[in-house]
Short mmCIF file of C-alpha atoms and ligand atoms in Angstrom, two decimals:
data_model
loop_
_atom_site.label_atom_id
_atom_site.label_comp_id
_atom_site.label_asym_id
_atom_site.label_seq_id
_atom_site.Cartn_x
_atom_site.Cartn_y
_atom_site.Cartn_z
CA UNK A 161 76.76 124.69 104.61
CA UNK A 162 79.66 126.92 105.61
CA UNK A 163 80.49 128.79 102.43
CA UNK A 164 78.57 126.32 100.20
CA UNK A 165 75.03 126.47 98.95
CA UNK A 166 73.44 123.06 98.42
CA UNK A 167 70.65 122.67 95.84
CA UNK A 168 68.71 120.42 98.22
CA UNK A 169 69.11 118.59 101.52
CA UNK A 170 69.95 115.12 100.20
CA UNK A 171 73.47 113.89 100.89
CA UNK A 172 74.98 110.69 99.56
CA UNK A 173 76.40 108.86 102.58
CA UNK A 174 80.04 107.71 102.41
CA UNK A 175 80.23 104.11 101.20
CA UNK A 176 83.39 102.09 100.67
CA UNK A 177 83.24 100.50 97.24
CA UNK A 178 86.71 99.02 96.68
CA UNK A 179 87.02 99.91 93.01
CA UNK A 180 90.34 101.74 93.31
CA UNK A 181 93.16 99.20 92.86
CA UNK A 182 96.46 100.55 94.13
CA UNK A 183 94.53 103.48 95.62
CA UNK A 184 93.73 105.01 92.20
CA UNK A 185 90.00 105.33 91.47
CA UNK A 186 89.17 103.20 88.41
CA UNK A 187 87.42 104.64 85.34
CA UNK A 188 84.03 103.50 86.60
CA UNK A 189 84.23 105.57 89.77
CA UNK A 190 83.79 108.85 87.85
CA UNK A 191 80.56 107.65 86.24
CA UNK A 192 79.31 106.22 89.53
CA UNK A 193 79.48 109.61 91.29
CA UNK A 194 78.43 111.62 88.24
CA UNK A 195 75.22 109.59 87.83
CA UNK A 196 74.17 110.50 91.38
CA UNK A 197 74.95 114.18 90.80
CA UNK A 198 72.97 114.14 87.53
CA UNK A 199 70.02 112.71 89.43
CA UNK A 200 69.68 115.53 91.97
CA UNK A 201 71.87 114.47 94.91
CA UNK A 202 72.70 117.77 96.66
CA UNK A 203 76.04 116.72 98.15
CA UNK A 204 78.09 113.59 97.62
CA UNK A 205 80.37 112.42 100.42
CA UNK A 206 82.74 109.91 98.84
CA UNK A 207 83.68 106.51 100.10
CA UNK A 208 86.39 106.49 102.77
CA UNK A 209 89.65 107.74 101.20
CA UNK A 210 92.92 106.70 102.85
CA UNK A 211 95.01 109.62 104.08
CA UNK A 212 98.64 109.99 103.03
CA UNK A 213 100.14 107.76 105.73
CA UNK A 214 101.41 104.16 105.36
CA UNK A 215 99.23 102.89 108.21
CA UNK A 216 95.99 104.46 106.93
CA UNK A 217 94.25 101.64 105.06
CA UNK A 218 94.61 97.91 105.17
CA UNK A 219 92.51 95.07 103.96
CA UNK A 220 88.84 95.85 104.26
CA UNK A 221 87.09 94.55 107.32
CA UNK A 222 84.75 92.35 105.37
CA UNK A 223 86.81 91.62 102.25
CA UNK A 224 87.99 93.84 99.42
CA UNK A 225 91.03 96.06 99.77
CA UNK A 226 90.92 98.58 96.92
CA UNK A 227 90.10 101.81 98.72
CA UNK A 228 91.21 105.03 97.07
CA UNK A 229 93.84 107.42 98.43
CA UNK A 230 94.33 111.15 97.83
CA UNK A 231 97.97 111.57 96.94
CA UNK A 232 100.22 110.81 93.98
CA UNK A 233 100.04 112.42 90.56
CA UNK A 234 97.92 109.81 88.81
CA UNK A 235 95.48 109.53 91.69
CA UNK A 236 95.02 113.28 91.93
CA UNK A 237 94.51 113.57 88.17
CA UNK A 238 91.74 110.96 88.41
CA UNK A 239 90.07 112.76 91.33
CA UNK A 240 90.21 116.01 89.37
CA UNK A 241 88.17 114.35 86.60
CA UNK A 242 85.70 112.89 89.09
CA UNK A 243 85.18 116.24 90.81
CA UNK A 244 84.78 118.03 87.46
CA UNK A 245 82.15 115.51 86.36
CA UNK A 246 80.10 116.05 89.51
CA UNK A 247 80.37 119.83 89.22
CA UNK A 248 79.30 119.75 85.55
CA UNK A 249 76.21 117.88 86.66
CA UNK A 250 75.39 120.60 89.22
CA UNK A 251 76.47 118.65 92.29
CA UNK A 252 78.98 119.08 95.09
CA UNK A 253 81.47 116.47 96.26
CA UNK A 254 83.56 116.08 99.39
CA UNK A 255 85.99 113.22 100.13
CA UNK A 256 85.77 111.31 103.39
CA UNK A 257 89.29 111.27 104.86
CA UNK A 258 89.91 107.92 106.47
CA UNK A 259 92.49 106.33 108.71
CA UNK A 260 91.47 102.86 109.82
CA UNK A 261 93.55 102.94 112.99
CA UNK A 262 92.81 99.97 115.24
CA UNK A 263 90.53 98.35 112.65
CA UNK A 264 93.26 97.93 110.02
CA UNK A 265 94.43 94.34 109.79
CA UNK A 266 98.17 94.41 110.57
CA UNK A 267 100.38 93.43 107.64
CA UNK A 268 97.83 94.37 104.95
CA UNK A 269 97.10 97.30 102.65
CA UNK A 270 99.27 99.34 100.32
CA UNK A 271 102.06 99.38 102.95
CA UNK A 272 101.86 96.01 104.72
CA UNK A 273 104.94 96.72 106.85
CA UNK A 274 103.49 99.86 108.43
CA UNK A 275 103.03 99.41 112.17
CA UNK A 276 99.48 99.61 113.55
CA UNK A 277 98.20 103.00 114.65
CA UNK A 278 96.37 102.53 117.94
CA UNK A 279 96.04 105.06 120.79
CA UNK A 280 96.56 102.42 123.50
CA UNK A 281 97.60 99.43 121.41
CA UNK A 282 94.28 97.63 121.86
CA UNK A 283 91.48 96.81 119.44
CA UNK A 284 88.91 97.16 122.21
CA UNK A 285 86.75 94.61 124.03
CA UNK A 286 86.61 91.44 121.97
CA UNK A 287 83.41 89.86 123.25
CA UNK A 288 80.90 92.12 121.46
CA UNK A 289 82.45 92.54 118.03
CA UNK A 290 80.12 92.49 115.03
CA UNK A 291 82.87 91.11 112.80
CA UNK A 292 83.66 87.56 111.71
CA UNK A 293 85.81 85.54 114.16
CA UNK A 294 88.56 85.05 111.52
CA UNK A 295 88.94 88.82 111.30
CA UNK A 296 88.99 89.20 115.07
CA UNK A 297 91.90 86.79 115.29
CA UNK A 298 93.93 89.10 113.04
CA UNK A 299 93.42 92.25 115.11
CA UNK A 300 93.03 91.12 118.72
CA UNK A 301 96.73 91.03 119.59
CA UNK A 302 97.76 94.31 121.30
CA UNK A 303 100.37 96.45 119.54
CA UNK A 304 102.57 99.34 120.72
CA UNK A 305 100.57 102.49 121.54
CA UNK A 306 101.19 105.47 119.24
CA UNK A 307 104.00 107.77 120.32
CA UNK A 308 103.63 111.52 120.39
CA UNK A 309 105.73 111.93 117.29
CA UNK A 310 103.77 109.23 115.40
CA UNK A 311 100.59 111.11 116.29
CA UNK A 312 102.14 114.28 114.86
CA UNK A 313 103.01 112.43 111.64
CA UNK A 314 99.43 111.21 111.24
CA UNK A 315 98.04 114.71 111.75
CA UNK A 316 100.45 115.96 109.06
CA UNK A 317 99.20 113.18 106.75
CA UNK A 318 95.57 114.28 107.18
CA UNK A 319 96.62 117.85 106.42
CA UNK A 320 98.44 116.82 103.21
CA UNK A 321 95.38 114.94 102.03
CA UNK A 322 93.04 117.83 102.88
CA UNK A 323 95.28 120.25 101.00
CA UNK A 324 95.27 117.86 98.02
CA UNK A 325 91.47 117.69 98.23
CA UNK A 326 91.26 121.44 97.93
CA UNK A 327 93.80 121.48 95.09
CA UNK A 328 91.80 119.06 92.92
CA UNK A 329 88.59 121.03 93.44
CA UNK A 330 86.70 119.15 96.12
CA UNK A 331 84.12 121.31 97.94
CA UNK A 332 85.39 120.56 101.45
CA UNK A 333 86.53 117.55 103.47
CA UNK A 334 84.71 115.09 105.71
CA UNK A 335 86.56 113.43 108.57
CA UNK A 336 85.68 109.84 109.39
CA UNK A 337 85.43 110.17 113.15
CA UNK A 338 83.09 107.20 113.58
CA UNK A 339 82.65 103.42 113.66
CA UNK A 340 85.78 102.59 115.68
CA UNK A 341 88.41 103.79 113.17
CA UNK A 342 91.41 105.90 114.22
CA UNK A 343 89.74 109.18 115.20
CA UNK A 344 86.91 107.36 116.99
CA UNK A 345 89.41 105.13 118.79
CA UNK A 346 90.76 108.26 120.49
CA UNK A 347 87.20 109.26 121.48
CA UNK A 348 86.24 105.89 123.00
CA UNK A 349 87.38 105.09 126.54
CA UNK A 350 87.85 101.40 125.70
CA UNK A 351 90.48 102.09 123.03
CA UNK A 352 91.99 105.23 124.56
CA UNK A 353 93.33 104.69 128.07
CA UNK A 354 96.19 107.14 127.63
CA UNK A 355 97.35 109.21 130.54
CA UNK A 356 99.13 111.86 128.49
CA UNK A 357 97.55 114.87 126.80
CA UNK A 358 95.66 112.67 124.31
CA UNK A 359 93.64 110.83 126.97
CA UNK A 360 91.43 111.45 130.00
CA UNK A 361 87.80 112.59 130.17
CA UNK A 362 85.44 113.17 127.26
CA UNK A 363 86.95 116.55 126.34
CA UNK A 364 90.54 115.28 126.54
CA UNK A 365 89.77 112.23 124.40
CA UNK A 366 88.53 114.67 121.74
CA UNK A 367 91.98 116.32 121.77
CA UNK A 368 93.29 114.32 118.81
CA UNK A 369 90.22 115.08 116.68
CA UNK A 370 90.40 118.75 117.63
CA UNK A 371 94.11 118.94 116.80
CA UNK A 372 93.36 117.43 113.39
CA UNK A 373 90.58 119.90 112.70
CA UNK A 374 92.70 122.87 113.78
CA UNK A 375 95.57 121.75 111.56
CA UNK A 376 93.30 121.20 108.54
CA UNK A 377 91.51 124.49 109.11
CA UNK A 378 94.76 126.36 109.31
CA UNK A 379 96.10 124.74 106.11
CA UNK A 380 92.92 125.06 104.04
CA UNK A 381 91.65 128.47 105.16
CA UNK A 382 88.49 129.72 106.84
CA UNK A 383 86.04 128.95 104.00
CA UNK A 384 86.78 125.30 103.26
CA UNK A 385 83.93 123.28 104.81
CA UNK A 386 84.89 120.54 107.28
CA UNK A 387 82.33 117.86 108.12
CA UNK A 388 82.88 115.55 111.07
CA UNK A 389 81.24 112.12 111.20
CA UNK A 390 80.52 110.97 114.76
CA UNK A 391 78.91 107.74 115.94
CA UNK A 392 78.29 105.96 119.19
CA UNK A 393 78.27 102.50 117.53
CA UNK A 394 81.44 100.85 116.35
CA UNK A 395 82.53 97.66 114.68
CA UNK A 396 83.87 96.58 118.07
CA UNK A 397 80.43 96.94 119.66
CA UNK A 398 77.16 98.03 118.07
CA UNK A 399 75.89 99.17 121.49
CA UNK A 400 79.02 101.16 122.39
CA UNK A 401 78.78 104.74 123.57
CA UNK A 402 81.40 107.46 123.49
CA UNK A 403 79.07 109.63 125.51
CA UNK A 404 76.68 108.20 128.09
CA UNK A 405 74.81 111.46 128.64
CA UNK A 406 74.04 114.65 126.72
CA UNK A 407 76.44 116.44 129.07
CA UNK A 408 79.26 114.10 128.12
CA UNK A 409 78.42 114.49 124.43
CA UNK A 410 78.54 118.25 124.78
CA UNK A 411 81.94 118.08 126.51
CA UNK A 412 83.30 115.83 123.77
CA UNK A 413 82.07 117.89 120.81
CA UNK A 414 82.82 121.38 122.19
CA UNK A 415 86.56 121.15 121.36
CA UNK A 416 85.63 120.22 117.77
CA UNK A 417 83.35 123.22 117.43
CA UNK A 418 86.08 125.46 118.82
CA UNK A 419 88.55 123.94 116.34
CA UNK A 420 86.36 124.88 113.36
CA UNK A 421 83.91 122.10 112.38
CA UNK A 422 81.14 123.35 110.05
CA UNK A 423 78.77 120.39 110.03
CA UNK A 424 78.32 117.25 112.11
CA UNK A 425 77.26 113.99 110.46
CA UNK A 426 75.60 111.83 113.13
CA UNK A 427 76.01 108.23 112.03
CA UNK A 428 73.23 106.02 113.32
CA UNK A 429 71.88 102.79 111.92
CA UNK A 430 68.31 104.09 112.15
CA UNK A 431 67.87 107.85 112.16
CA UNK A 432 64.77 107.79 114.37
CA UNK A 433 66.38 105.84 117.24
CA UNK A 434 66.35 107.98 120.41
CA UNK A 435 69.93 108.86 121.37
CA UNK A 436 69.31 109.16 125.10
CA UNK A 437 66.61 107.96 127.43
CA UNK A 438 63.71 110.25 128.14
CA UNK A 439 63.44 111.94 124.73
CA UNK A 440 62.38 110.93 121.26
CA UNK A 441 65.21 112.83 119.57
CA UNK A 442 67.88 111.07 117.51
CA UNK A 443 71.64 111.66 117.71
CA UNK A 444 71.69 114.34 114.99
CA UNK A 445 69.07 116.30 116.93
CA UNK A 446 71.08 116.19 120.13
CA UNK A 447 74.28 117.22 118.38
CA UNK A 448 72.49 120.13 116.71
CA UNK A 449 71.04 121.24 120.03
CA UNK A 450 74.31 120.88 121.97
CA UNK A 451 76.71 122.38 119.40
CA UNK A 452 74.49 124.85 117.51
CA UNK A 453 75.97 123.45 114.26
CA UNK A 454 74.06 122.11 111.25
CA UNK A 455 73.74 118.32 111.31
CA UNK A 456 73.28 115.45 108.89
CA UNK A 457 71.11 112.49 109.96
CA UNK A 458 71.46 109.04 108.41
CA UNK A 459 70.27 105.48 108.74
CA UNK A 460 67.46 103.56 107.12
CA UNK A 461 66.12 106.20 104.73
CA UNK A 462 64.33 104.52 101.83
CA UNK A 463 64.59 101.11 103.47
CA UNK A 464 61.97 99.08 105.30
CA UNK A 465 62.16 99.45 108.99
CA UNK A 466 62.22 95.89 110.22
CA UNK A 467 65.23 94.75 108.22
CA UNK A 468 67.31 97.86 108.05
CA UNK A 469 69.48 97.23 111.08
CA UNK A 470 71.99 95.01 109.35
CA UNK A 471 74.22 96.20 106.50
CA UNK A 472 75.15 92.72 105.43
CA UNK A 473 71.62 91.35 105.11
CA UNK A 474 69.00 92.03 102.49
CA UNK A 475 66.32 94.59 103.14
CA UNK A 476 63.41 96.03 101.18
CA UNK A 477 63.01 99.49 99.67
CA UNK A 478 60.24 101.68 101.03
CA UNK A 479 59.24 105.34 101.10
CA UNK A 480 59.71 106.78 104.59
CA UNK A 481 60.50 110.33 103.50
CA UNK A 482 57.52 111.82 105.34
CA UNK A 483 59.21 110.77 108.57
CA UNK A 484 62.38 112.54 107.44
CA UNK A 485 60.44 115.67 106.43
CA UNK A 486 58.58 115.79 109.77
CA UNK A 487 61.74 115.66 111.81
CA UNK A 488 63.50 118.13 109.57
CA UNK A 489 60.58 120.53 109.92
CA UNK A 490 60.82 120.18 113.69
CA UNK A 491 64.43 121.32 113.47
CA UNK A 492 66.01 118.01 114.44
CA UNK A 493 68.55 118.04 111.59
CA UNK A 494 69.36 120.03 108.46
CA UNK A 495 70.45 117.42 105.92
CA UNK A 496 69.63 113.78 105.36
CA UNK A 497 72.17 111.27 104.12
CA UNK A 498 71.16 108.25 102.09
CA UNK A 499 73.44 105.25 101.78
CA UNK A 500 72.20 101.91 100.54
CA UNK A 501 69.13 103.28 98.72
CA UNK A 502 71.44 105.44 96.58
CA UNK A 503 73.83 102.56 96.07
CA UNK A 504 70.98 100.45 94.70
CA UNK A 505 69.54 103.20 92.51
CA UNK A 506 71.56 106.19 91.23
CA UNK A 507 68.28 107.94 90.42
CA UNK A 508 66.80 107.48 93.89
CA UNK A 509 66.59 111.19 94.79
CA UNK A 510 65.17 112.23 91.46
CA UNK A 511 62.63 109.38 91.51
CA UNK A 512 61.51 110.34 95.01
CA UNK A 513 61.00 113.85 93.71
CA UNK A 514 59.41 113.27 90.32
CA UNK A 515 58.05 109.74 90.66
CA UNK A 516 59.31 106.56 89.04
CA UNK A 517 59.87 103.06 90.24
CA UNK A 518 62.87 102.68 92.52
CA UNK A 519 65.17 99.71 91.85
CA UNK A 520 64.83 96.87 94.34
CA UNK A 521 67.43 96.10 97.02
CA UNK A 522 69.93 93.52 95.77
CA UNK A 523 72.85 92.21 97.79
CA UNK A 524 74.86 91.62 94.60
CA UNK A 525 74.79 95.37 93.89
CA UNK A 526 77.66 95.70 96.37
CA UNK A 527 79.89 93.92 93.86
CA UNK A 528 79.16 96.30 90.97
CA UNK A 529 79.58 100.00 90.29
CA UNK A 530 76.22 100.93 88.73
C1 FMN B 1314 78.63 99.15 101.43
C2 FMN B 1314 78.74 100.18 102.53
C3 FMN B 1314 79.95 100.82 102.74
C4 FMN B 1314 80.07 101.78 103.75
N1 FMN B 1314 81.25 102.46 103.88
C5 FMN B 1314 81.34 103.51 104.74
C6 FMN B 1314 82.50 104.35 104.76
O1 FMN B 1314 83.47 104.19 103.99
N2 FMN B 1314 82.51 105.37 105.65
C7 FMN B 1314 81.49 105.61 106.51
O2 FMN B 1314 81.55 106.55 107.30
N3 FMN B 1314 80.36 104.84 106.49
C8 FMN B 1314 80.26 103.83 105.62
N4 FMN B 1314 79.08 103.10 105.55
C9 FMN B 1314 77.92 103.51 106.35
C10 FMN B 1314 77.01 104.47 105.52
O3 FMN B 1314 77.64 105.72 105.29
C11 FMN B 1314 75.67 104.75 106.22
O4 FMN B 1314 75.92 105.44 107.42
C12 FMN B 1314 74.89 103.47 106.52
O5 FMN B 1314 74.84 102.63 105.38
C13 FMN B 1314 73.47 103.77 106.98
O6 FMN B 1314 72.76 104.48 105.99
P1 FMN B 1314 71.67 103.73 105.04
O7 FMN B 1314 70.71 103.05 105.96
O8 FMN B 1314 71.05 104.86 104.26
O9 FMN B 1314 72.41 102.76 104.20
C14 FMN B 1314 78.96 102.09 104.58
C15 FMN B 1314 77.75 101.41 104.36
C16 FMN B 1314 77.63 100.48 103.35
C17 FMN B 1314 76.31 99.81 103.15
#
């Protein structure tokens, strides 16, 4: 992957855990990641980490509010320990840089007074949201659209956090460009109606993401891997689409490739879902074909098919790795990310490899840091 060699193709998907009060990862976070590295995970992508900007993270969408950040002496010292622990165990670890953008609840987070960061001031259509009505009430009111200079400040904040990531030893950075958060809100036509250089057609709406990638690339050098997470679905609308056709997808991702992305992470809820009509191929397959870049697929690995479509509901563990292997062999994607199965069982990858009973799915696991 770029300049990195992974020991296998299993990636831990980014999962917000809320065990970092004040933005500083708590003691337990180091063990949590280290256990996965000790049990054969090839690459860990951390939970979303707030970038160094006051508007980056607010209260969590569905409760919580203790996401980590990547600045400040104490925080960086803690990350250094976490990274060292993963490396000692033979793993690799990359932080997911996160700015919640339109999804952040105004007046919350480590800097409650920070104004909202929204491309066009709007949260998006409010009739399809997959979030509780109480939450919707807090975000539905339009705010002032970002100014050009505020956009510049946010790009500089991403760069500072990426530079800090490199300084503490992380193996690259992953940009959270999915699920309706800031970067995705520039990509989506329903949250980006700008008529300046940050808005327009598919390629123009990718201008913010491309500017971010160029700035990070230039500050971190040619060999520091940059992963970009892209999704069609968002918290505003599970059926949303940034790109209606493969042609539109190609136009949107080309500026990112030109800016220096190494790997695309195609976030889907079920990795086998066809991305466009007329072909069986999932989103990761299309992105790989259209960009020529390595891709990560995700969604439903290790979980039973019929229940896997909701994150908030219980599901059942299963072994569907032959489906993953088949599609990988056909060249659909290069890496496979595993979220909930690895949250439930730190040893999931090693048990799939060597045998051993996988821990059952438990909703209460979300509240602990096993
Ligand atoms: C508790 C939890 C927290 C999550 N937090 C994030 C996050 O911070 N960033 C992100 O990009 N995706 C996040 N996701 C989505 C996962 O990365 C993954 O795409 C999703 O769970 C589907 O994979 P799975 O079926 O293997 O769980 C989260 C999912 C869960 C269950």
